[in-house]
Short mmCIF file of C-alpha atoms in Angstrom, two decimals:
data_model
loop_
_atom_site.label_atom_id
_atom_site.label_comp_id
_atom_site.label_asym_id
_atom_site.label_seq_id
_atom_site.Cartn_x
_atom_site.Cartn_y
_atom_site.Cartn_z
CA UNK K 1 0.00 0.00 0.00
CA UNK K 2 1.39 3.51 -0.99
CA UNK K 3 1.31 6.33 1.64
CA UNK K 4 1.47 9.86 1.72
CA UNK K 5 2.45 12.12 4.41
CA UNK K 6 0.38 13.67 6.77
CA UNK K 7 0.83 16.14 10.02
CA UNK K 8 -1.39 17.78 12.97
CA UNK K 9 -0.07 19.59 16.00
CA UNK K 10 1.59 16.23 17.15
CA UNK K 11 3.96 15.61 13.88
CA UNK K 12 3.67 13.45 10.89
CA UNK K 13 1.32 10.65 10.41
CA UNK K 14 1.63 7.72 6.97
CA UNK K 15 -2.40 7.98 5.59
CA UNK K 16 -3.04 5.64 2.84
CA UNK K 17 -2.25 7.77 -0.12
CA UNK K 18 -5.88 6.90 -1.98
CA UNK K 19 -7.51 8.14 0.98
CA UNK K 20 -9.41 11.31 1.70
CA UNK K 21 -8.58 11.78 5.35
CA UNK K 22 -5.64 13.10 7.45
CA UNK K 23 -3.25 13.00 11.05
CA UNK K 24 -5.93 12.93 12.88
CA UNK K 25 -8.35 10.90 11.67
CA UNK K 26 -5.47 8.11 10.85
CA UNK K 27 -4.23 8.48 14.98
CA UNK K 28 -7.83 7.61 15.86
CA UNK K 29 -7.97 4.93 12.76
CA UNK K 30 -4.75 2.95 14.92
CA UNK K 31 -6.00 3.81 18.03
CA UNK K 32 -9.17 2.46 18.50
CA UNK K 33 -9.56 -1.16 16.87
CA UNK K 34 -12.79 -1.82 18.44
CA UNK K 35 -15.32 -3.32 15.98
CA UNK K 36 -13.31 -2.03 13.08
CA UNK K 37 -15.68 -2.55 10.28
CA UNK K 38 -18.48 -3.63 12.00
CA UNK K 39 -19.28 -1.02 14.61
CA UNK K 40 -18.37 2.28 12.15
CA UNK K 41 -19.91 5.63 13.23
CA UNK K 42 -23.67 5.53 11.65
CA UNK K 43 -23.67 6.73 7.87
CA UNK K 44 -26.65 8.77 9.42
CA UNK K 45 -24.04 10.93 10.94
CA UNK K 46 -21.53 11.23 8.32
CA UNK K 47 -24.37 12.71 6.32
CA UNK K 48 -25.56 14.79 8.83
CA UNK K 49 -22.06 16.09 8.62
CA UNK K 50 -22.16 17.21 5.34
CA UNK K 51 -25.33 18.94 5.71
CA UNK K 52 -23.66 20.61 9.13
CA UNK K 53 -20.72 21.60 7.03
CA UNK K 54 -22.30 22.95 3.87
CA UNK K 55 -24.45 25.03 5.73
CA UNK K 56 -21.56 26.44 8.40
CA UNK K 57 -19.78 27.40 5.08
CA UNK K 58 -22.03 28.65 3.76
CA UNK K 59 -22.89 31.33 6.94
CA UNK K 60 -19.38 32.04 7.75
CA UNK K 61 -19.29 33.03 3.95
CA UNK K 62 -22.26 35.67 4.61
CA UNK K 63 -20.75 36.62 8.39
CA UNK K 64 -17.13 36.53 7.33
CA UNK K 65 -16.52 36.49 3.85
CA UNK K 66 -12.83 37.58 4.09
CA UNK K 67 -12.53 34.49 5.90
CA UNK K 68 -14.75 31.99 4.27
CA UNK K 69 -14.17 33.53 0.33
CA UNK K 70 -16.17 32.72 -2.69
CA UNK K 71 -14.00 30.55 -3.56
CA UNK K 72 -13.49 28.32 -0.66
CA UNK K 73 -17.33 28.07 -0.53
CA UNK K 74 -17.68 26.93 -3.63
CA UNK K 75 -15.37 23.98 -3.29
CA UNK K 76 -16.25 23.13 0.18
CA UNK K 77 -20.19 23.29 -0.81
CA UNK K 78 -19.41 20.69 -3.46
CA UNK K 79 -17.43 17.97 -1.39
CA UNK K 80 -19.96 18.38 1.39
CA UNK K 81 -22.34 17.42 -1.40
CA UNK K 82 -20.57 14.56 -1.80
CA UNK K 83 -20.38 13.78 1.26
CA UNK K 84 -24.09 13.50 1.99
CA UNK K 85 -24.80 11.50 -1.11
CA UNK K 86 -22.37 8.75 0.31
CA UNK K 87 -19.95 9.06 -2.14
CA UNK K 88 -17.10 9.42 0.05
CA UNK K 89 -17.97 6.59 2.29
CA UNK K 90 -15.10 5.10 2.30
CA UNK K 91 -12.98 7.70 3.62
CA UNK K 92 -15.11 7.56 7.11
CA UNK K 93 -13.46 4.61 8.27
CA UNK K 94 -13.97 5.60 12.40
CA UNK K 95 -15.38 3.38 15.10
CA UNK K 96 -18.11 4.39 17.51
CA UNK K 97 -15.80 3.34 20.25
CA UNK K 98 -13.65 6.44 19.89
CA UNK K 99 -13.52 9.88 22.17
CA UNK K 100 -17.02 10.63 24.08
CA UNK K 101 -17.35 13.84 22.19
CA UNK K 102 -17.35 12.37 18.92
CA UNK K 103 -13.82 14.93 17.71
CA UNK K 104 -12.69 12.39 15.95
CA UNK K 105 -15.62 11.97 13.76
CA UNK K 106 -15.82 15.27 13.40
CA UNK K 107 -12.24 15.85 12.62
CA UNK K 108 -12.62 13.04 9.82
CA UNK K 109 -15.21 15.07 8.28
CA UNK K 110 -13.40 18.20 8.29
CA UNK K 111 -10.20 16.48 6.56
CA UNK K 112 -12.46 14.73 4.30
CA UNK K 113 -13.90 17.91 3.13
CA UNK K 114 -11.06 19.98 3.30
CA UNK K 115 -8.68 17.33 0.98
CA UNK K 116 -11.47 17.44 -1.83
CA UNK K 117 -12.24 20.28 -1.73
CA UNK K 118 -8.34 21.29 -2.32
CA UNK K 119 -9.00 18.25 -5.13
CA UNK K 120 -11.95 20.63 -6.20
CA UNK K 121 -9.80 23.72 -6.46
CA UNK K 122 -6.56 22.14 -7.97
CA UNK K 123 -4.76 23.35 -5.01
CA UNK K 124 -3.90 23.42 -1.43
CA UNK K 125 -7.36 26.16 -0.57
CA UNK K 126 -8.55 24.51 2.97
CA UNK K 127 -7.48 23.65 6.11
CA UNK K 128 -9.39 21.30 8.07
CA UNK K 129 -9.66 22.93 11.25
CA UNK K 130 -9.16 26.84 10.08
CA UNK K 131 -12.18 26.30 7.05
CA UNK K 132 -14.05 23.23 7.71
CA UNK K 133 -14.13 23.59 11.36
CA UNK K 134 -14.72 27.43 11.09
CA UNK K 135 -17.09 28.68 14.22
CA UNK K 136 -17.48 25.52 15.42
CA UNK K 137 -15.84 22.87 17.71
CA UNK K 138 -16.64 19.20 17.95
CA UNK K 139 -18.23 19.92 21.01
CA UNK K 140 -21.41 22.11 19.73
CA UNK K 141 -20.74 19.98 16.06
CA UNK K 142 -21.82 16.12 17.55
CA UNK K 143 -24.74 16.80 18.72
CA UNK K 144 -25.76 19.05 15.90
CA UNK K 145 -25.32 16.01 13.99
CA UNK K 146 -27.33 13.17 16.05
CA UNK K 147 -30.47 15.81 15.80
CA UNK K 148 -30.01 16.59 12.25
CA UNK K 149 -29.76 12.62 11.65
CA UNK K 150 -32.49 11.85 14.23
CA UNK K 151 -34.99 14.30 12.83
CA UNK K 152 -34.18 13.28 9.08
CA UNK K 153 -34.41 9.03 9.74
CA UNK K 154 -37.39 9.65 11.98
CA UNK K 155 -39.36 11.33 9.48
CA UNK K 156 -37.88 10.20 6.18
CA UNK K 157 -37.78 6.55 7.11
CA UNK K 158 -39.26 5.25 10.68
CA UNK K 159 -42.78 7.67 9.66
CA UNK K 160 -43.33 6.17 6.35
CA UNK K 161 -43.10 2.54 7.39
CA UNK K 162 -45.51 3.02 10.07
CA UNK K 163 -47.73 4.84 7.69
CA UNK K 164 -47.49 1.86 5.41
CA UNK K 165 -48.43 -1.17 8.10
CA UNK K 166 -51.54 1.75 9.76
CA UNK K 167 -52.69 1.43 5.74
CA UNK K 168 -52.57 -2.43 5.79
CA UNK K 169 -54.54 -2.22 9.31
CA UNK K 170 -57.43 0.40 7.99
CA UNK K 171 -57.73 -2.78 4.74
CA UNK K 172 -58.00 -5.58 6.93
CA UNK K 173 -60.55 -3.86 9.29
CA UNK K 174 -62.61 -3.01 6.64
CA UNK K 175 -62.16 -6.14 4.50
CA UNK K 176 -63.21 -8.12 8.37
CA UNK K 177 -66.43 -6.27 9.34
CA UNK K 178 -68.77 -8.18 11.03
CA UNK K 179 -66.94 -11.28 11.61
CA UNK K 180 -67.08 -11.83 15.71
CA UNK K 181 -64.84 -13.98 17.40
CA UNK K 182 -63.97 -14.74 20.77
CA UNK K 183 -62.46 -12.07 22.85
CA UNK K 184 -59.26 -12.86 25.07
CA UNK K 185 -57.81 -11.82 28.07
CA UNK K 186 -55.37 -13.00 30.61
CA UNK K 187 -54.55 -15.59 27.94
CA UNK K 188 -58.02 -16.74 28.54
CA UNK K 189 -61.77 -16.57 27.30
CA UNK K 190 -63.53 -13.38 27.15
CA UNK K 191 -66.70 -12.01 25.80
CA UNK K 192 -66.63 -11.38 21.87
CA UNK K 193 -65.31 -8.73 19.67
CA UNK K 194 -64.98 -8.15 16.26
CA UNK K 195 -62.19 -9.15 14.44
CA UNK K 196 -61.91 -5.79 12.97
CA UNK K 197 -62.13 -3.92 16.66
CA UNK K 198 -59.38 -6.30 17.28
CA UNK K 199 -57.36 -5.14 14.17
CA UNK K 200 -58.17 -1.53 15.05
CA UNK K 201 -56.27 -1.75 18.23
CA UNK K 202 -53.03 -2.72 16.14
CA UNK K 203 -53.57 0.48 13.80
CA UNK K 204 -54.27 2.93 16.44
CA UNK K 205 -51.39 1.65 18.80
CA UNK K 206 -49.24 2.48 15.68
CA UNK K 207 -51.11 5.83 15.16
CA UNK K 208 -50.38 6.98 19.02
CA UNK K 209 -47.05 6.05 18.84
CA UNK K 210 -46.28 7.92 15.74
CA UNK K 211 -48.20 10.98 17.49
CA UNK K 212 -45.89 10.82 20.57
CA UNK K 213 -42.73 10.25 18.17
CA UNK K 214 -43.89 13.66 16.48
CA UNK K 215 -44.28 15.42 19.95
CA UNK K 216 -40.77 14.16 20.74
CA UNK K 217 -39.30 16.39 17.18
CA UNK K 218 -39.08 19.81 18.41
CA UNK K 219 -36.69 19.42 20.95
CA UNK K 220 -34.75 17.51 18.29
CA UNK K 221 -35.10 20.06 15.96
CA UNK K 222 -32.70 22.56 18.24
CA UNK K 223 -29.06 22.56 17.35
CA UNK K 224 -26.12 23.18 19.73
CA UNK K 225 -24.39 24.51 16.47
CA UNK K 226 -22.72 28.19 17.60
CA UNK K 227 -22.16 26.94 21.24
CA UNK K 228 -18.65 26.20 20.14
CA UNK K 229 -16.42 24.38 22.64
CA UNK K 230 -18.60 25.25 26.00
CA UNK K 231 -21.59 26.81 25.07
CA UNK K 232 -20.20 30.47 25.01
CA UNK K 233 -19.67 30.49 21.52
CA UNK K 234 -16.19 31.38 21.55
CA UNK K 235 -15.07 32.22 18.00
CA UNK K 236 -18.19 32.12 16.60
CA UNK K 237 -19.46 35.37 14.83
CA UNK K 238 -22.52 36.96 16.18
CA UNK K 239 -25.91 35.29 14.27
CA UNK K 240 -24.30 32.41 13.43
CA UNK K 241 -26.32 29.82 15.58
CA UNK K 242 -29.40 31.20 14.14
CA UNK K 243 -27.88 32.07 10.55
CA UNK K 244 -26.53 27.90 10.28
CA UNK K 245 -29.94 26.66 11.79
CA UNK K 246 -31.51 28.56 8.97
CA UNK K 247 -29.15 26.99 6.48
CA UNK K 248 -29.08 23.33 7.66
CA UNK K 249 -32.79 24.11 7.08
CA UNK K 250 -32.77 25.14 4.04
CA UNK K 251 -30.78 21.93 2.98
CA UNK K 252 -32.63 19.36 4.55
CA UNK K 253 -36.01 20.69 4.43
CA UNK K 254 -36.72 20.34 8.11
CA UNK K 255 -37.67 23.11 10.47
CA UNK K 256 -34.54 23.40 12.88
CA UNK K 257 -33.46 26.08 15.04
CA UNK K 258 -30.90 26.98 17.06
CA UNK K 259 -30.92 25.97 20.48
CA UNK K 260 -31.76 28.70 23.11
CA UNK K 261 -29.90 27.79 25.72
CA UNK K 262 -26.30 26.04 24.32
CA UNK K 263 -24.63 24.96 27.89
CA UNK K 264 -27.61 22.98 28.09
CA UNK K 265 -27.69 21.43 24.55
CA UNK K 266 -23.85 20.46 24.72
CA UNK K 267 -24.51 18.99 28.45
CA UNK K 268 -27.79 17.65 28.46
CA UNK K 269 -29.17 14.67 25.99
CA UNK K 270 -32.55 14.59 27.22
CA UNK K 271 -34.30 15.12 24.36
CA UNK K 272 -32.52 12.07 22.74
CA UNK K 273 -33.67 10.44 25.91
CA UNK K 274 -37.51 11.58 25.60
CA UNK K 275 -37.44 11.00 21.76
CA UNK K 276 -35.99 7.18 22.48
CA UNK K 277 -38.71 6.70 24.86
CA UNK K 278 -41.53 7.24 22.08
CA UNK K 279 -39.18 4.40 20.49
CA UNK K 280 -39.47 2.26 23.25
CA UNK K 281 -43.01 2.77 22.95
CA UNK K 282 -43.46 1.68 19.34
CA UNK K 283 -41.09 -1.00 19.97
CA UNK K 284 -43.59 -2.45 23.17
CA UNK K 285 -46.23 -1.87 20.50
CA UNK K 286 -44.51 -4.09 17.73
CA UNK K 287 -43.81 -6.80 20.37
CA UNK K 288 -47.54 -7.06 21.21
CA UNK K 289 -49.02 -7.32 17.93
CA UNK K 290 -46.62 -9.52 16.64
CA UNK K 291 -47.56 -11.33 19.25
CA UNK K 292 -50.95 -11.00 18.69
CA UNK K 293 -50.44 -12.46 15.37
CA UNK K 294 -48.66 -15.60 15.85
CA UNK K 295 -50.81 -16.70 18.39
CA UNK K 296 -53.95 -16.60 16.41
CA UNK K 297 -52.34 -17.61 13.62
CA UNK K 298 -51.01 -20.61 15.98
CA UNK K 299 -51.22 -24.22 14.58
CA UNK K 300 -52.32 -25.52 11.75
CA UNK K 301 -54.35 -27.87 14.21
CA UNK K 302 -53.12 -27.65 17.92
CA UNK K 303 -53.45 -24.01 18.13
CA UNK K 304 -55.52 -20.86 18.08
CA UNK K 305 -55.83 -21.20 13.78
CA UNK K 306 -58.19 -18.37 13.86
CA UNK K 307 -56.30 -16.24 11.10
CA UNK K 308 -54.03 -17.67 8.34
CA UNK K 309 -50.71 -15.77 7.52
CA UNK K 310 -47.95 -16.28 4.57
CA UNK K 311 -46.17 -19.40 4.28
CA UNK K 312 -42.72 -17.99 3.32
CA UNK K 313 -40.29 -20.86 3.78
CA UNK K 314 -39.77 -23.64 5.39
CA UNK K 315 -39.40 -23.78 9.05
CA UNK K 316 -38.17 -26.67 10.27
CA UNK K 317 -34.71 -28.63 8.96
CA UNK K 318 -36.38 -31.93 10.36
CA UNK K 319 -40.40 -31.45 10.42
CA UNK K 320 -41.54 -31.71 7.24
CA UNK K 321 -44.11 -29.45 5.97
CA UNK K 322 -43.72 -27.23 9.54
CA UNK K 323 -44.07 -23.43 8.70
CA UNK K 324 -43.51 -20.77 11.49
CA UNK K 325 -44.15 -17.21 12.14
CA UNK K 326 -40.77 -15.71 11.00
CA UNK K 327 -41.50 -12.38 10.35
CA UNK K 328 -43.56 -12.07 14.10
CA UNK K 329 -40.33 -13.42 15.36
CA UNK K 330 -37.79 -10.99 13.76
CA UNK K 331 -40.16 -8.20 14.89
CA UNK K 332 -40.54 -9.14 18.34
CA UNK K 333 -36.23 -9.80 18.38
CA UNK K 334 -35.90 -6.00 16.69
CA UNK K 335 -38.55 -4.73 19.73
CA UNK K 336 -35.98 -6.41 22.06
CA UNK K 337 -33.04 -4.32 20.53
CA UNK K 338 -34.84 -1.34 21.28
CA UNK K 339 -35.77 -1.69 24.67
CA UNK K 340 -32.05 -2.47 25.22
CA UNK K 341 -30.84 0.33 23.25
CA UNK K 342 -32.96 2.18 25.32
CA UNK K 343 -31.18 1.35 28.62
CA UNK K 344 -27.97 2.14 26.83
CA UNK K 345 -29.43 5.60 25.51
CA UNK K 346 -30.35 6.53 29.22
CA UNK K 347 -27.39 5.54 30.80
CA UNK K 348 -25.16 7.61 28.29
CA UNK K 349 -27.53 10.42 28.46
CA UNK K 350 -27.22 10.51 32.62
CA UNK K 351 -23.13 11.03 32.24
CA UNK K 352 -22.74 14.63 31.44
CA UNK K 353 -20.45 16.13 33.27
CA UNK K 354 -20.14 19.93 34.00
CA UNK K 355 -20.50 21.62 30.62
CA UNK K 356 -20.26 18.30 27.86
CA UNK K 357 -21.61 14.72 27.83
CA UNK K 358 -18.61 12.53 26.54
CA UNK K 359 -21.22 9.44 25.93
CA UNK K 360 -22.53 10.63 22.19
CA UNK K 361 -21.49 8.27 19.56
CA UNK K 362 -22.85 5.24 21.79
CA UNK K 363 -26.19 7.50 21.99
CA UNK K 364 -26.20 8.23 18.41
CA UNK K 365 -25.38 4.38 17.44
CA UNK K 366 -28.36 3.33 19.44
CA UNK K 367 -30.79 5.57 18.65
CA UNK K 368 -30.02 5.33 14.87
CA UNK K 369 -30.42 1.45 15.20
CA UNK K 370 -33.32 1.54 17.06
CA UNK K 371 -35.08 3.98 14.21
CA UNK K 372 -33.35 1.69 10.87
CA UNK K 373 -34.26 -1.24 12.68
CA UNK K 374 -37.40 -0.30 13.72
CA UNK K 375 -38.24 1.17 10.30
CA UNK K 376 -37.28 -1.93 8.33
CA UNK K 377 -38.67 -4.51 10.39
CA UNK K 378 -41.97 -2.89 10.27
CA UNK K 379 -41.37 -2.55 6.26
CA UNK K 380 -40.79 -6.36 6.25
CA UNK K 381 -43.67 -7.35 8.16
CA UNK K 382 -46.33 -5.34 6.75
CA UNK K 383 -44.96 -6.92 2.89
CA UNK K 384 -44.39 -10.31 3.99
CA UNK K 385 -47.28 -10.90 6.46
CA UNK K 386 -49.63 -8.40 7.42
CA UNK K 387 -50.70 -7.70 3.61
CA UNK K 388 -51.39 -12.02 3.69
CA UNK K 389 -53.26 -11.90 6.67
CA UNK K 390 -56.65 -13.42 6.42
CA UNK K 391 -59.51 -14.53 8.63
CA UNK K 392 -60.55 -18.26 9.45
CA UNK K 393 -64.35 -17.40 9.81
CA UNK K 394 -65.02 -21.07 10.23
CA UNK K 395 -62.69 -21.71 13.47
CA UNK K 396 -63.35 -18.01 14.82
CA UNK K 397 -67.05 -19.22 14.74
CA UNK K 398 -66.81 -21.91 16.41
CA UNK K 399 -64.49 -21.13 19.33
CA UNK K 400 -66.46 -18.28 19.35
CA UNK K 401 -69.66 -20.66 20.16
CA UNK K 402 -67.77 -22.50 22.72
CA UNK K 403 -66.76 -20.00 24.76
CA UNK K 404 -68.21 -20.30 28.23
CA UNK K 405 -67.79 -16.28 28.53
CA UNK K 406 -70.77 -16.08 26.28
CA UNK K 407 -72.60 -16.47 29.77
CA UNK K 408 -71.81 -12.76 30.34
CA UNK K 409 -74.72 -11.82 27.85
CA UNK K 410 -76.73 -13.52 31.08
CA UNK K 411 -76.05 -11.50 33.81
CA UNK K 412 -79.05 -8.91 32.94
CA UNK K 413 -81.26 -11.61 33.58
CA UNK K 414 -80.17 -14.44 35.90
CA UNK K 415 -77.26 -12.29 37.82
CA UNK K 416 -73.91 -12.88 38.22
CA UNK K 417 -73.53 -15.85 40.83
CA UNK K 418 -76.40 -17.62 38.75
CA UNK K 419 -74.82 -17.28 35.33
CA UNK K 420 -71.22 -18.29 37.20
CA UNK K 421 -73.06 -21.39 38.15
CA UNK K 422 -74.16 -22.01 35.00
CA UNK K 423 -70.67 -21.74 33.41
CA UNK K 424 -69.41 -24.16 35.75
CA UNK K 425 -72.18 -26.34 34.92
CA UNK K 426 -71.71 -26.15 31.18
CA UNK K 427 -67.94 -27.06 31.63
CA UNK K 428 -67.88 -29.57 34.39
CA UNK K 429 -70.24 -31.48 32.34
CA UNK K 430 -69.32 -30.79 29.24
CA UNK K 431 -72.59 -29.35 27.71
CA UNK K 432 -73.62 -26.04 25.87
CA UNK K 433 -74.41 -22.74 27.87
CA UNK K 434 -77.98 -23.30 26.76
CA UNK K 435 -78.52 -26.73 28.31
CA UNK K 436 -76.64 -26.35 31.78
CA UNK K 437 -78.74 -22.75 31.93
CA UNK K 438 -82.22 -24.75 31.29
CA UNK K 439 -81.26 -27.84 33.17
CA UNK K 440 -80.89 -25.04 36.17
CA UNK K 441 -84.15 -23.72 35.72
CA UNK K 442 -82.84 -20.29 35.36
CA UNK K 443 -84.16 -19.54 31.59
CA UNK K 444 -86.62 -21.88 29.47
CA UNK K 445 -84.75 -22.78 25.96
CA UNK K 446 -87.17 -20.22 24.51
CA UNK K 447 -86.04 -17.14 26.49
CA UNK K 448 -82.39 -18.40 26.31
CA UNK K 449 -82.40 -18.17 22.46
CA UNK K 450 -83.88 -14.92 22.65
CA UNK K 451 -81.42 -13.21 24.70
CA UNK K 452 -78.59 -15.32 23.92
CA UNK K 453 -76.77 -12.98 20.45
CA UNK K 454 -73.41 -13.66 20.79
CA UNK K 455 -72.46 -11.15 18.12
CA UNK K 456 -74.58 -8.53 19.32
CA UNK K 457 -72.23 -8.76 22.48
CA UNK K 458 -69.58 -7.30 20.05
CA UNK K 459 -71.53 -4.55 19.23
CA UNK K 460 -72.34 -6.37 15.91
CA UNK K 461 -75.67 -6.75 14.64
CA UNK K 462 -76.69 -9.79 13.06
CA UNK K 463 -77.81 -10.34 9.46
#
């Protein structure tokens, strides 16, 4: 491998010479082997990076353009714009495992940007720290990067997928009207409900969840850009926080701001914390209705049966013919990530100490994973089983019919303790609701069959 030379205030570093990045990016490169490409800093935050960059250029140009010139803009706008579109990928080769405040990420990007750009320019015109890194420090530049990344996956990728499995929901509830089944709770018998109420609590779990996610982007959507190394904003010109807010706007089509207090945004991750929660949240949400799922779908013949799913591969390397719930499965894992990523979020977030939190990159790496993972998982479920569910009318009707809850549509006319006695009747002896109820000499068959309308109980009228 050839090598070039490269140097930062503590001498000369070798850099591969078909590389992009400098000294300091290479001392972090040899210093931290831990998950070397496996754990790499999120591509979420390299991006966010180049939007961060672009638009600090692009306001030190208006607030000091003897400083930041045309013509550094020009060639720093265009290798930030590579930068976002992942062309430069390779040149971000840093673990999360690195310093707390993320420098050397950030310093990666601003040697990154600063080498092509000078590759832009056909000569040496930027310095990574003096241009790149102009009123900023890696200190107010990390976090402004996990928002900007939050904010963008959250609504560009997590939002849509839930979107697309509350769609699937609305189909199924409409395409099940009317079909009553038995109701369950505590694992056990209950009275009936539809199968489309049933289906509506799915969609609206999603729909809340995506509501509190929502509530939870504001506080995302203020940058600690212009704090600069404490939250002073030493070195920063005056307007700059709200002058780069308006730019990293501009280029990402999101409504930031900057943050109005900055030793609390460069201290303080709790709105990470709060916007992980809603996570959490959708994650509990995806647990129970995958859940949901593969229990009625449980069988073919020993279980629940009362809904049919997709039969995407085989599931067993010795039962023949076996088929399980895979997708459920890989949901209910991903919901597991979460809530652990969630513990890790909250622990980071509680380390701040004095006027930074050193614990970002592990807080950006888990919320980022939580949202892709979140966000894809619901994608694969919705195409690969939700769309496939479909409704066994013929077993829902007749568990539904030997449920001994139906007894509940009783109570208006025999009481409580009578209509218990009759469901212990009916199941001790192993004979329908209507015979143990006569035999007691609390209805005649007549009045039982008038009162008894299991799907009525449901709310359901019957046609």
């Amino acid at each position: 491998m050839e090598y070039r030379i490269e140097h930062d205030s503590m001498g000369e570093v070798k850099v591969p010479a078909d590389k992009l990045w400098g000294a300091q990016t290479e001392r972090s490169h040899e210093n931290f082997r831990i998950g070397v490409g496996i754990e790499t800093m999120p591509r979420e935050i390299t991006k966010a990076f180049g939007y961060l960059k672009k638009a600090a250029a692009l306001a030190n140009n208006e607030l000091k353009p003897e400083k930041m010139t045309a013509e550094k803009v020009a060639a720093i706008t265009k290798a930030c714009d590579e930068v976002i579109s992942g062309a430069l990928n390779e040149n971000f080769p840093l673990v999360v495992w690195q310093t707390g405040s993320g420098t050397q990420s950030n310093m990666n990007t601003n040697e990154v940007i600063a080498n092509r750009a000078n590759e832009i320019a056909g000569k040496k015109l930027c310095h990574p720290n003096d241009d790149i890194n102009m009123s900023q420090s890696s200190n107010d530049t990390f976090p402004t990067a996990m928002h900007i990344a939050a904010v963008v996956e959250v609504e560009d990728k997590l939002f849509p997928a839930i979107d697309l499995l509350v769609d699937t929901f609305k189909k199924l509830e409409k395409e099940n009207e009317g079909i009553v089944k038995s109701g369950r709770t505590h694992l056990q018998d209950a009275v009936p409900i539809s199968f489309s109420q049933e289906i509506s609590g799915w969609r609206s779990s999603l729909e809340r969840d995506k509501e509190m996610l929502a509530s939870s982007l504001p506080y995302l959507k203020q940058l600690a850009l212009g704090g600069t190394a404490v939250g002073t904003g030493l070195n920063a010109p005056k307007g700059f926080d709200t002058l780069v807010a308006k730019k990293v706007s501009d280029l990402t089509g999101k409504d930031f701001v900057t943050a109005p207090n900055k030793f609390h945004a460069l201290s303080s991750k709790d709105e990470i914390v709060f916007a992980h929660g809603a996570l959490k949240a959708l994650a509990a949400d995806c647990m129970k209705i995958a859940n949901d799922v593969r229990w009625l779908a449980s069988g073919p013949r020993d279980g629940l049966g009362e809904i049919h799913i997709p039969e995407n591969e085989p599931g067993s390397s010795i039962m023949p013919g076996k088929v399980n719930p895979t997708q459920c499965e890989a949901m209910t894992m991903v919901a597991v990530q979460v809530m652990g990523n969630d513990a890790a979020v909250g622990m980071a977030a509680s380390q701040g100490n004095f006027e930074l939190n050193v614990f970002m990159p592990v807080i950006a790496y888990n919320f980022l994973q939580s949202v892709r993972l979140l966000a894809e998982v619901i994608v694969s479920f919705n195409n690969n089983c939700a769309v496939g569910i479909t409704a066994n009318k013929e077993k829902m009707h007749f568990n539904l019919h030997n449920s001994l809850m139906l007894v509940t549509a009783l109570n208006p006319y025999i009481g409580y303790e009578n209509a218990a006695k009759t469901s212990h009747k009916a199941y001790e002896e192993n004979i329908s609701l209507k015979d143990a109820c006569v035999q007691l000499g609390f209805l005649t068959a007549e009045k039982f069959d008038e009162v008894f309308h299991p799907e009525e109980m449901a709310g359901v009228t019957k046609k």
